[in-house]
Short mmCIF file of C-alpha atoms in Angstrom, two decimals:
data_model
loop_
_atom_site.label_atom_id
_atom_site.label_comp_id
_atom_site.label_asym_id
_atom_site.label_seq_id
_atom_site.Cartn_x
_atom_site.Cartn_y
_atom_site.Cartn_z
CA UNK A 1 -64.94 -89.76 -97.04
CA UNK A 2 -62.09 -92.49 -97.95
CA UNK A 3 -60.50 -91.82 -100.94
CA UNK A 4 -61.57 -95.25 -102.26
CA UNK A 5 -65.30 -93.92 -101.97
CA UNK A 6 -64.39 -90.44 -103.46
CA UNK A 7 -62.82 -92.09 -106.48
CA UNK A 8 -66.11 -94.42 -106.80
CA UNK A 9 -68.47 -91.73 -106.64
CA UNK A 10 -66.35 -89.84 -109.35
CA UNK A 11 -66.32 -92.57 -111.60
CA UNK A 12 -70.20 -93.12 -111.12
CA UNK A 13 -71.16 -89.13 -111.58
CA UNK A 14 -68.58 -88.89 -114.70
CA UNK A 15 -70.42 -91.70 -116.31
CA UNK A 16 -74.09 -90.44 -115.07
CA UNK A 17 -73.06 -86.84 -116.57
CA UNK A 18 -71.97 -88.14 -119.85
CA UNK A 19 -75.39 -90.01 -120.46
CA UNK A 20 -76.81 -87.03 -119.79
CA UNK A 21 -74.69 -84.71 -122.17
CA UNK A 22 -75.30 -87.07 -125.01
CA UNK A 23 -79.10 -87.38 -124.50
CA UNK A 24 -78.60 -91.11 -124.15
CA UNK A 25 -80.42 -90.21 -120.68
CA UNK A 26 -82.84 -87.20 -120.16
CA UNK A 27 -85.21 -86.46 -117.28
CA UNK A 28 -88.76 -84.29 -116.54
CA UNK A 29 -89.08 -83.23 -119.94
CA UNK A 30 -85.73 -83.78 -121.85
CA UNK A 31 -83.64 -82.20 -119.20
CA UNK A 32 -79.89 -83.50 -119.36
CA UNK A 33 -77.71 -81.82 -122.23
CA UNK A 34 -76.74 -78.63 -120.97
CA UNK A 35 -75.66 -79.96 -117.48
CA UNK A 36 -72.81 -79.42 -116.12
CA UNK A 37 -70.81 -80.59 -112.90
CA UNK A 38 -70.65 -77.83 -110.03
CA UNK A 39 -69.52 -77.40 -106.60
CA UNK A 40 -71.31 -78.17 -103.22
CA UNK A 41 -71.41 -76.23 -100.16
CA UNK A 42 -71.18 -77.25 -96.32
CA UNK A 43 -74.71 -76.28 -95.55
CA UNK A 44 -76.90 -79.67 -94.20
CA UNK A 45 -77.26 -81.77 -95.52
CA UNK A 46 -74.30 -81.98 -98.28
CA UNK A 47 -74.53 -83.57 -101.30
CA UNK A 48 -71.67 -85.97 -102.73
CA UNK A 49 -72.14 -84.26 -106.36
CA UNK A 50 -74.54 -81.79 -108.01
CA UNK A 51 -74.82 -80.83 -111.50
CA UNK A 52 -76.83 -77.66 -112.80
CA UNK A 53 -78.01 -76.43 -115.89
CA UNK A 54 -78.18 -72.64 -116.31
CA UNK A 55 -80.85 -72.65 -118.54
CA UNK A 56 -83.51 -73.73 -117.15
CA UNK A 57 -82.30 -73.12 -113.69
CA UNK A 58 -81.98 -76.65 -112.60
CA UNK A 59 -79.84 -78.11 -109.61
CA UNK A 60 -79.16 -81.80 -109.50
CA UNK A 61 -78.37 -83.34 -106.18
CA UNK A 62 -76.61 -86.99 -105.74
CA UNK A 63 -76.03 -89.45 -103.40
CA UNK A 64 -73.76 -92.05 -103.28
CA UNK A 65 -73.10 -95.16 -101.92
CA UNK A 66 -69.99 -97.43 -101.95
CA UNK A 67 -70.03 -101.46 -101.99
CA UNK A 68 -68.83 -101.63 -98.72
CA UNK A 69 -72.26 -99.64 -97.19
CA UNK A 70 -74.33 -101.01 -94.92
CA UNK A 71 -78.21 -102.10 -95.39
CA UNK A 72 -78.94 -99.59 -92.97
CA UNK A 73 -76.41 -96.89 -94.68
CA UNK A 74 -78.16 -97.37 -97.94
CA UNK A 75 -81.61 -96.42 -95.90
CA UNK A 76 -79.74 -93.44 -94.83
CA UNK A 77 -78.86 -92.80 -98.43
CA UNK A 78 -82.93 -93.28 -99.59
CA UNK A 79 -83.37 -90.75 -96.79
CA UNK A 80 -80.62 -88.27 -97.72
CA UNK A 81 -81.69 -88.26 -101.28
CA UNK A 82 -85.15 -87.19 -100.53
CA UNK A 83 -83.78 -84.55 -98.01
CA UNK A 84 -81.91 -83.09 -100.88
CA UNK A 85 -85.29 -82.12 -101.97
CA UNK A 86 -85.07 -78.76 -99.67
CA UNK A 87 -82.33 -77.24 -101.46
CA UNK A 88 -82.27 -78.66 -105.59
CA UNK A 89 -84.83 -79.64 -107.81
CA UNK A 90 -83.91 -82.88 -108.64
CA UNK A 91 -82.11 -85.65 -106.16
CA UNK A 92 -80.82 -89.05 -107.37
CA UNK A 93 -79.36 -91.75 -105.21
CA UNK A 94 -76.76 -93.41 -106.52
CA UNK A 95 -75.93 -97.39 -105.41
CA UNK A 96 -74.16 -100.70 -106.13
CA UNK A 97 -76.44 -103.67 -107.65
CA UNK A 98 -74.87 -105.93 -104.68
CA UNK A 99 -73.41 -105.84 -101.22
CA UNK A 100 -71.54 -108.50 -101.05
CA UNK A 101 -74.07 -111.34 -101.58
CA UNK A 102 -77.36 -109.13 -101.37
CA UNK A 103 -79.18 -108.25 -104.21
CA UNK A 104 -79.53 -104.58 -103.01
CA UNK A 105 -80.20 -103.82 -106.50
CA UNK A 106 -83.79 -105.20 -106.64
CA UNK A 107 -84.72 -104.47 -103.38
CA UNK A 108 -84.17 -101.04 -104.19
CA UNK A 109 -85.52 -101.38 -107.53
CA UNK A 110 -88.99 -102.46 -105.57
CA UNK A 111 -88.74 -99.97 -103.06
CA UNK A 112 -88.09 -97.00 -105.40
CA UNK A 113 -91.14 -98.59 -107.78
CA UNK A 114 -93.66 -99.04 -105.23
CA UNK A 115 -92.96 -96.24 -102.80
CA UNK A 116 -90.86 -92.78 -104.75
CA UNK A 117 -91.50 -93.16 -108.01
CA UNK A 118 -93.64 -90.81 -109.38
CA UNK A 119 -94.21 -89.45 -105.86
CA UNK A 120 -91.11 -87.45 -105.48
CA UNK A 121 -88.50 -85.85 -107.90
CA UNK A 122 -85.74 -88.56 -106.53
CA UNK A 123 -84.39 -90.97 -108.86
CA UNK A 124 -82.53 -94.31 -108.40
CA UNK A 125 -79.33 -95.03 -110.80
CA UNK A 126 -77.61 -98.53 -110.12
CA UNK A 127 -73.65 -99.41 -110.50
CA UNK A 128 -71.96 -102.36 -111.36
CA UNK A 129 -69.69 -103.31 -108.57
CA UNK A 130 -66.80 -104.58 -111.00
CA UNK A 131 -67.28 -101.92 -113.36
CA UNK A 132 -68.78 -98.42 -111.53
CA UNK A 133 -68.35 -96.92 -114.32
CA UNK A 134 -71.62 -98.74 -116.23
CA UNK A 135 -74.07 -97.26 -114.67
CA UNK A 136 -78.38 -97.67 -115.17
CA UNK A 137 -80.97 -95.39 -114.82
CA UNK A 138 -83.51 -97.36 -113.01
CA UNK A 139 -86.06 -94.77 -111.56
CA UNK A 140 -86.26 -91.48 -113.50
CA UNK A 141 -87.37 -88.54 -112.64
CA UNK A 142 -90.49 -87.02 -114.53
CA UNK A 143 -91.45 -83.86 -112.44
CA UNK A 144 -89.30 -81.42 -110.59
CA UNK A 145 -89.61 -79.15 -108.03
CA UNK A 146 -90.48 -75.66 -109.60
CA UNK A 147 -87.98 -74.34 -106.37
CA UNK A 148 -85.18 -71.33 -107.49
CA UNK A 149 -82.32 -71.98 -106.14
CA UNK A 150 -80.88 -68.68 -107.86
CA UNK A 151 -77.70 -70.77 -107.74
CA UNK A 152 -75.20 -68.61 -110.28
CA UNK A 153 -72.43 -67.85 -108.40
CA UNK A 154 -69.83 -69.65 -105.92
CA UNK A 155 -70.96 -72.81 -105.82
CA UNK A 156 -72.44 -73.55 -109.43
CA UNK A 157 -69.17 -72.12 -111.01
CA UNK A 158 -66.47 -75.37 -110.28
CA UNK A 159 -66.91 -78.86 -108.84
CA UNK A 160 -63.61 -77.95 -107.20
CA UNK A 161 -61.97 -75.78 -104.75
CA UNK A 162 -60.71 -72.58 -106.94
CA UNK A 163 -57.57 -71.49 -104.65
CA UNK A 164 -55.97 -68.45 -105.38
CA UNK A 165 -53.18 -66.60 -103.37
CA UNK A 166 -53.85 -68.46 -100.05
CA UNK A 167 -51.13 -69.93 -98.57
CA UNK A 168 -51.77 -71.87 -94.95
CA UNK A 169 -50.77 -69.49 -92.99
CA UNK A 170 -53.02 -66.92 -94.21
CA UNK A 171 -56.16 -69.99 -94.51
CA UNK A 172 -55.60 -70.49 -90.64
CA UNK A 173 -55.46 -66.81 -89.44
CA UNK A 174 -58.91 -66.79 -91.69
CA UNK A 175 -60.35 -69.79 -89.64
CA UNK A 176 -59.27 -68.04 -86.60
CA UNK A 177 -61.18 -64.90 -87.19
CA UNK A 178 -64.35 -67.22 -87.96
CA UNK A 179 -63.75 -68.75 -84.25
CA UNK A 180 -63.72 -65.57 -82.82
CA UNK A 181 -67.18 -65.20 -84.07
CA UNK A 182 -68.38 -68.59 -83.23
CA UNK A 183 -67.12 -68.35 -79.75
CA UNK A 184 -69.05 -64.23 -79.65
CA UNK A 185 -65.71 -62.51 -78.54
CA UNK A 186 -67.13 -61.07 -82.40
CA UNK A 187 -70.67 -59.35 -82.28
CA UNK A 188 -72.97 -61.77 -83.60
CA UNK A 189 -72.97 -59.02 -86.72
CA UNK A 190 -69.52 -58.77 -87.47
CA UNK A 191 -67.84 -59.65 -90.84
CA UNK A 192 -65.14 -61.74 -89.59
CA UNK A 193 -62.95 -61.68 -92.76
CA UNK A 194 -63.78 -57.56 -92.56
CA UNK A 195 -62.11 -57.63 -89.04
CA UNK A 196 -59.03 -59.64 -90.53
CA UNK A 197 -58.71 -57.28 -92.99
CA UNK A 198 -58.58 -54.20 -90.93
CA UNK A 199 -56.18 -56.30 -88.33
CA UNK A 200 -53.91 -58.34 -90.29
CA UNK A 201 -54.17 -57.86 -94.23
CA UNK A 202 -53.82 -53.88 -94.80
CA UNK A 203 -51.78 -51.55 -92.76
CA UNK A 204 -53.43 -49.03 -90.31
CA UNK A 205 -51.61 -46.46 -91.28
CA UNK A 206 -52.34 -46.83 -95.51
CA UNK A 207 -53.91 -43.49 -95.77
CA UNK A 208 -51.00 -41.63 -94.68
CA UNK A 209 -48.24 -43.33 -94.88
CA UNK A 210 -49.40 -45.20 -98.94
CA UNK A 211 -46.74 -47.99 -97.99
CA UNK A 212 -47.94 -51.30 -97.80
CA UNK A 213 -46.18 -54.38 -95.30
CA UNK A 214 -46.70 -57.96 -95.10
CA UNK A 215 -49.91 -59.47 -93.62
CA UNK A 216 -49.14 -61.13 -90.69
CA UNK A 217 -50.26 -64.29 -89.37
CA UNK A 218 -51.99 -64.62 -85.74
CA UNK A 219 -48.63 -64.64 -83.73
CA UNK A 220 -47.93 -61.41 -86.04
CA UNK A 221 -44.70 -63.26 -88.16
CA UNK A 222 -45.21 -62.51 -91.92
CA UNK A 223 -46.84 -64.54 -94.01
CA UNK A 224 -45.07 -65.77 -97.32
CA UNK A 225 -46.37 -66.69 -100.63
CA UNK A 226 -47.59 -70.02 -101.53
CA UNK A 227 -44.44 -70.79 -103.10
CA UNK A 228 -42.80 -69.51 -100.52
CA UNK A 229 -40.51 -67.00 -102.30
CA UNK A 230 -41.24 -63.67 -100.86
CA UNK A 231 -43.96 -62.24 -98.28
CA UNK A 232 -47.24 -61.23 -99.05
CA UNK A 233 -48.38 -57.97 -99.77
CA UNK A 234 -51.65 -56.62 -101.04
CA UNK A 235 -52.35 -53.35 -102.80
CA UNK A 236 -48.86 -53.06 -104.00
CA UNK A 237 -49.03 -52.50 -108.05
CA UNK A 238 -52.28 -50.13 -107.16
CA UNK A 239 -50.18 -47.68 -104.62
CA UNK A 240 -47.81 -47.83 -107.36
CA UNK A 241 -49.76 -46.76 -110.00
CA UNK A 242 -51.27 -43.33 -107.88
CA UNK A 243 -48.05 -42.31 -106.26
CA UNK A 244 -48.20 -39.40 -108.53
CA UNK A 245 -51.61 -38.69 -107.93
CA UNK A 246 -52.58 -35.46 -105.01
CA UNK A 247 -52.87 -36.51 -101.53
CA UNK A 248 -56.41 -36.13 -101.49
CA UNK A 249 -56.88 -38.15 -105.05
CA UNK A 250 -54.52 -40.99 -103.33
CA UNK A 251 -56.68 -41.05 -100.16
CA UNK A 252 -60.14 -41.27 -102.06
CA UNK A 253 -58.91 -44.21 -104.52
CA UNK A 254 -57.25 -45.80 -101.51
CA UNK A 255 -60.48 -45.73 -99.59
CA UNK A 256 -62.77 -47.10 -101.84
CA UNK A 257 -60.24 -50.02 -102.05
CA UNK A 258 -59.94 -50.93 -98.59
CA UNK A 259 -63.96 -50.07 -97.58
CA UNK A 260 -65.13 -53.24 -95.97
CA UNK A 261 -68.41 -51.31 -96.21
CA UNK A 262 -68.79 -50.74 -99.81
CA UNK A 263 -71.08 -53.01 -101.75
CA UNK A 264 -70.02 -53.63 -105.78
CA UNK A 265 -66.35 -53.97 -107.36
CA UNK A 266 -63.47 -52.58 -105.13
CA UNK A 267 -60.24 -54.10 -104.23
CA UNK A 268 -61.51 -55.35 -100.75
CA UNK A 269 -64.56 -57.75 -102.02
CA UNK A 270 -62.21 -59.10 -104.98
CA UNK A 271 -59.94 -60.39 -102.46
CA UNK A 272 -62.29 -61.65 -99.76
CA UNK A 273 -64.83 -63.81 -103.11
CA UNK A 274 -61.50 -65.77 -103.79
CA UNK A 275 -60.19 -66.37 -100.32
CA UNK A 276 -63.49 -67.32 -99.03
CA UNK A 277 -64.37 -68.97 -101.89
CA UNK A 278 -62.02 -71.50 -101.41
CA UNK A 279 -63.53 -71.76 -97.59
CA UNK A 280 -67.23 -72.48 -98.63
CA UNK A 281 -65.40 -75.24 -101.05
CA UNK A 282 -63.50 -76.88 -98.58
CA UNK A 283 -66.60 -76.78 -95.93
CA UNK A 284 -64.36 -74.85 -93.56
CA UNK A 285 -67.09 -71.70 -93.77
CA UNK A 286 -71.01 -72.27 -94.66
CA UNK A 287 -73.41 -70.34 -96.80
CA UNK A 288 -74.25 -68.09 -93.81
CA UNK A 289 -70.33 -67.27 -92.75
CA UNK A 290 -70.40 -69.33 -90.16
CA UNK A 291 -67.40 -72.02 -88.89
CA UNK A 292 -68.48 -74.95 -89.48
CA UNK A 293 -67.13 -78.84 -87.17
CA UNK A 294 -64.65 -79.08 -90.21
CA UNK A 295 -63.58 -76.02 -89.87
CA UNK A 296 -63.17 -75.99 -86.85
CA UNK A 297 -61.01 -79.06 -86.36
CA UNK A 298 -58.49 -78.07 -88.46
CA UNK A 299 -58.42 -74.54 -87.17
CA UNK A 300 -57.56 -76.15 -83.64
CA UNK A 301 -54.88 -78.52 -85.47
CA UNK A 302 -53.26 -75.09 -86.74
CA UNK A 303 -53.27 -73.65 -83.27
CA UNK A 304 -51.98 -76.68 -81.39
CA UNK A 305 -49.18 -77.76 -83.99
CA UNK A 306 -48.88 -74.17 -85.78
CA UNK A 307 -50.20 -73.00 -88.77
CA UNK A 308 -46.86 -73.99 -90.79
CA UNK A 309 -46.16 -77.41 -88.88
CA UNK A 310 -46.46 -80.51 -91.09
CA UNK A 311 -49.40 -81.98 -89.74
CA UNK A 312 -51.60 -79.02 -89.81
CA UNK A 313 -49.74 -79.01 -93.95
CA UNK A 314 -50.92 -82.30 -94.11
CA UNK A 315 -54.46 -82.39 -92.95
CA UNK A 316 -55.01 -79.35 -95.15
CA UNK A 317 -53.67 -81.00 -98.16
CA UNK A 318 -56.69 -84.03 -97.53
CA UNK A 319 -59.12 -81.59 -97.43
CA UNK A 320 -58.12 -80.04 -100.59
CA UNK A 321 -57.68 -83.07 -102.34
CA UNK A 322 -60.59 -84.68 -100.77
CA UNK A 323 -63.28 -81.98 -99.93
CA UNK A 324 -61.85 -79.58 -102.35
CA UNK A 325 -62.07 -82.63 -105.19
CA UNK A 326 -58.23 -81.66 -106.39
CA UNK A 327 -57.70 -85.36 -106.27
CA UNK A 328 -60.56 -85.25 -109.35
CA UNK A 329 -57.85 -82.89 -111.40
CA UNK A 330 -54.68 -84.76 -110.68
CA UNK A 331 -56.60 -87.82 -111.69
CA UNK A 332 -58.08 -86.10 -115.16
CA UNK A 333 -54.34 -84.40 -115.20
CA UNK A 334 -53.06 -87.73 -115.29
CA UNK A 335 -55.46 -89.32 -117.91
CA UNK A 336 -54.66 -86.64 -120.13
CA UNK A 337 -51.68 -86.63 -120.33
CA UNK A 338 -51.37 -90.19 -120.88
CA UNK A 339 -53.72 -90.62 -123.48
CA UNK A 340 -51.35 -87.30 -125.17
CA UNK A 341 -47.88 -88.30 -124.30
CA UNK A 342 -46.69 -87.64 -128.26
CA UNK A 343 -48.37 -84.59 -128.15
CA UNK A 344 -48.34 -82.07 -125.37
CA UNK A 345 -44.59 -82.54 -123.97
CA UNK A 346 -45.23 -79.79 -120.83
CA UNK A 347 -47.53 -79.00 -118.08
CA UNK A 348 -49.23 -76.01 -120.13
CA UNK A 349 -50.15 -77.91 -123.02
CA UNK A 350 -51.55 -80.69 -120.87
CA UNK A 351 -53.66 -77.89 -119.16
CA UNK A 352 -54.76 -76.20 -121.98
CA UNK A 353 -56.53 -80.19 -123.57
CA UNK A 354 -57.39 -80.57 -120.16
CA UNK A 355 -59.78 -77.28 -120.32
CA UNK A 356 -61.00 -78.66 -123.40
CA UNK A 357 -61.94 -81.94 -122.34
CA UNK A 358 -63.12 -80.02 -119.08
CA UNK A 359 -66.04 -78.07 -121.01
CA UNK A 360 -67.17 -80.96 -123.65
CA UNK A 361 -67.66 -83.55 -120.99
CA UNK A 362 -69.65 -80.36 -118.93
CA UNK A 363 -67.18 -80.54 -115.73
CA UNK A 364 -66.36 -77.12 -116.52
CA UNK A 365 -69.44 -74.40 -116.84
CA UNK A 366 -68.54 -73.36 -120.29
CA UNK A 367 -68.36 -69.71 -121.35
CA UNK A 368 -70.27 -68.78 -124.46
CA UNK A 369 -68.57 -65.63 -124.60
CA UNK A 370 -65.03 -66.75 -124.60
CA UNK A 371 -64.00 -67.29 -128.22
CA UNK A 372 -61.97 -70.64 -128.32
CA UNK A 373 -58.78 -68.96 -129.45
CA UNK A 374 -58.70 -66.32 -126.88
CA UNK A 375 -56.06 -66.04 -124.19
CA UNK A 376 -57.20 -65.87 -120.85
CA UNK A 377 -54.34 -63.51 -118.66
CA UNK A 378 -54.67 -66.69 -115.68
CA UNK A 379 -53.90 -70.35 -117.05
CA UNK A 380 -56.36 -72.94 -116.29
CA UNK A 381 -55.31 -74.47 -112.89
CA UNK A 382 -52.50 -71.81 -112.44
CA UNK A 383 -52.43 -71.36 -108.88
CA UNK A 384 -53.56 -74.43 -108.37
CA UNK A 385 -50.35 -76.11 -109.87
CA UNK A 386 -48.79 -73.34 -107.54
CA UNK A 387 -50.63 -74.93 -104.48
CA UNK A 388 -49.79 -78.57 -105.82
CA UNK A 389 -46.17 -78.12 -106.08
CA UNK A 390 -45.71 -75.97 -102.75
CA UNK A 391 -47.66 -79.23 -101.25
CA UNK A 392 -45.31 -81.81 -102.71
CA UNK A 393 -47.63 -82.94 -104.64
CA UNK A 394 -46.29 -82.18 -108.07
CA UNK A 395 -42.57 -82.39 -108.65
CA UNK A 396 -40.22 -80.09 -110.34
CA UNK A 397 -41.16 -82.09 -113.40
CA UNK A 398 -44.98 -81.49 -113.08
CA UNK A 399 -44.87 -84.92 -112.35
CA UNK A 400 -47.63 -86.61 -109.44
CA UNK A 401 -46.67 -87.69 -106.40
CA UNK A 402 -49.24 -90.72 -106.25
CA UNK A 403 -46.94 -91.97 -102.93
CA UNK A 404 -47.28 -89.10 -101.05
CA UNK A 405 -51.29 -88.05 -102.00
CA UNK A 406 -51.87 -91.67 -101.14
CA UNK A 407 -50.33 -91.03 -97.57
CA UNK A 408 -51.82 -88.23 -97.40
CA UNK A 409 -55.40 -89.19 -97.90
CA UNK A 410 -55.20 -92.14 -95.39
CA UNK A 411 -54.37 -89.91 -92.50
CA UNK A 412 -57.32 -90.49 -89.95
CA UNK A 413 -60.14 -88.44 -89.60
CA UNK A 414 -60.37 -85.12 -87.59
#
């Protein structure tokens, strides 16, 4: 995806969603308020955007198309929309009125009219190709598919791809325990982040020696944070906080930790939700743990070039900004702090409006629970203001590098 088309189909699903969140539009039976705007996963076929509503345990799939599509890409697009079908409830495809001098826009109208409507929970909404952002809801949807998606979870929670802690180093030797599998020198059974863990993440010799080293990467150099200041340890503050503890009280707390095995809250499963996570978001990993042809491609950049070289840096920044819809936030970072220049004078306070704005516009799933002058312990977007500036793409200043993302997201696909 271009990043002219990504910024399209934002503009189109922002505008879609906010029809929706002020019941100016509503579908199969007043359905539309309490969406909000989640992630997608690599599994086929891939939406370009999905809302959900918790609710009533809805999943809204979308397709779009740019101005510069093809008559037969916007077939595809009828096509994709319907196969949608298999894993939401409700698909829509989303399309310019013209292309170039065709009045797609009516022919679709007809098509949709004649042939879908009514017949299938797909939808047609129409953009105007000066303005994407004035959008129409030509073909609604009045019945869903009863499917449950039981989607609460990884994918539902962000649009975009939560990073924490993962600097590239430690993303590639991930990717290259996922090859191992794909290529069976792993049993067709095996955990492939388990077997990184026990190799590479936690030393061997924890439950004797209660020291902890760096994790090393898969020519065994330590890895260092994502800012690049020291190397990266896990387990540290816990072995810490038991050193007074009996040997055999230090090895039982220790074990639960580390068990690969163990199903429920230990140290182990914490740390492999948010590293993979961040995977499933990017497409590098599917639903099922499995590599997938993105994943793949840069995981062979990494070993050519090296997993610290610039282009391996580089094509991992375009996914993330592109696949992992960061270039969404440093766009909304941007507006924000425009339109509250006399107000919020630092990164934090832009952050902190942007989370607001976030959960009334429903591009944040918004936490009934959370009282609104609470302090969360993690800042919205913390490490991924972390990530930003270790990529270059914020300055010292907080301030976007709109030169460099550009560069970056014209680099040539995989």
């Amino acid at each position: 995806m271009s990043l002219n088309h990504h910024i399209l189909a934002k503009e189109t699903t922002d505008a879609i969603l906010s029809h929706f969140k002020k019941a100016e539009w509503s579908c199969a039976d007043g359905l539309g308020t309490e969406f909000y705007r989640g992630g997608t996963n690599a599994d086929f076929p891939s939406p370009d955007a999905a809302f959900y509503d918790d609710t009533h345990k809805v999943k809204v799939s979308f397709e779009f198309k740019p101005p510069t599509e093809t008559k037969r890409g916007i077939l595809t697009g009828v096509g994709q929309s319907i196969a949608y079908l298999q894993n939401c409830n409700i698909s829509y495809l989303v399309a310019p009125k013209m292309l170039e001098d065709y009045k797609l826009g009516d022919y679709l109208t007809d098509l949709y009219a004649e042939q879908i409507s009514g017949k299938l929970p797909t939808g047609l909404i129409l953009y105007e190709n000066s303005n994407p952002e004035t959008v129409s809801l030509v073909h609604n949807v009045d019945k869903i598919s009863k499917k449950d998606f039981s989607f609460s979870g990884k994918e539902s929670n962000r649009f975009w791809a939560k990073h924490v802690d993962q600097p590239l180093a430690l993303f590639h030797t991930i990717l290259h325990y996922y090859y191992l599998k794909k290529v069976k020198i792993l049993p067709v059974d095996a955990d492939p982040f388990a077997v990184c863990w026990k190799e590479r993440m936690i030393p061997k010799d924890i439950l004797t020696n209660f020291t902890t080293r760096p994790i090393i990467d898969i020519e065994g150099n330590p890895i260092m944070t994502v800012a690049g200041t020291k190397q990266m340890v896990y387990l540290e503050k816990k072995l810490n906080s038991i050193k007074n503890e009996s040997l055999d009280k230090r090895i039982e707390i220790i074990s639960h930790e580390i068990d690969t095995n163990f199903i429920g809250d230990n140290y182990f499963n914490s740390v492999k939700k948010n590293l993979i996570t961040f995977h499933k978001h990017l497409q590098t990993i599917d639903s099922e743990g499995q590599l997938t042809e993105r994943g793949f491609a840069l995981y062979h950049i990494g070993l050519m070039n090296g997993a610290t070289s610039k282009i391996f840096r580089d094509y991992f920044t375009k996914e993330v900004l592109i696949t992992g819809h960061h270039i969404d936030l440093l766009l909304d970072y941007d507006a924000i702090k425009q339109e509250n220049i006399k107000n919020a004078d630092n990164a934090t306070q832009i952050l902190s409006l942007m989370e607001q704005d976030y959960e009334n516009k429903g591009y944040l799933k918004r936490n009934p629970n959370r009282m609104s002058k609470e302090k969360s312990d993690v800042k919205f977007l913390k490490y991924e203001r972390i990530l930003w500036k270790a990529l270059g793409l914020l300055d010292s200043q907080d301030k976007i590098q709109w030169k460099k993302i550009t560069e970056i997201c014209s680099l040539s696909d995989f």
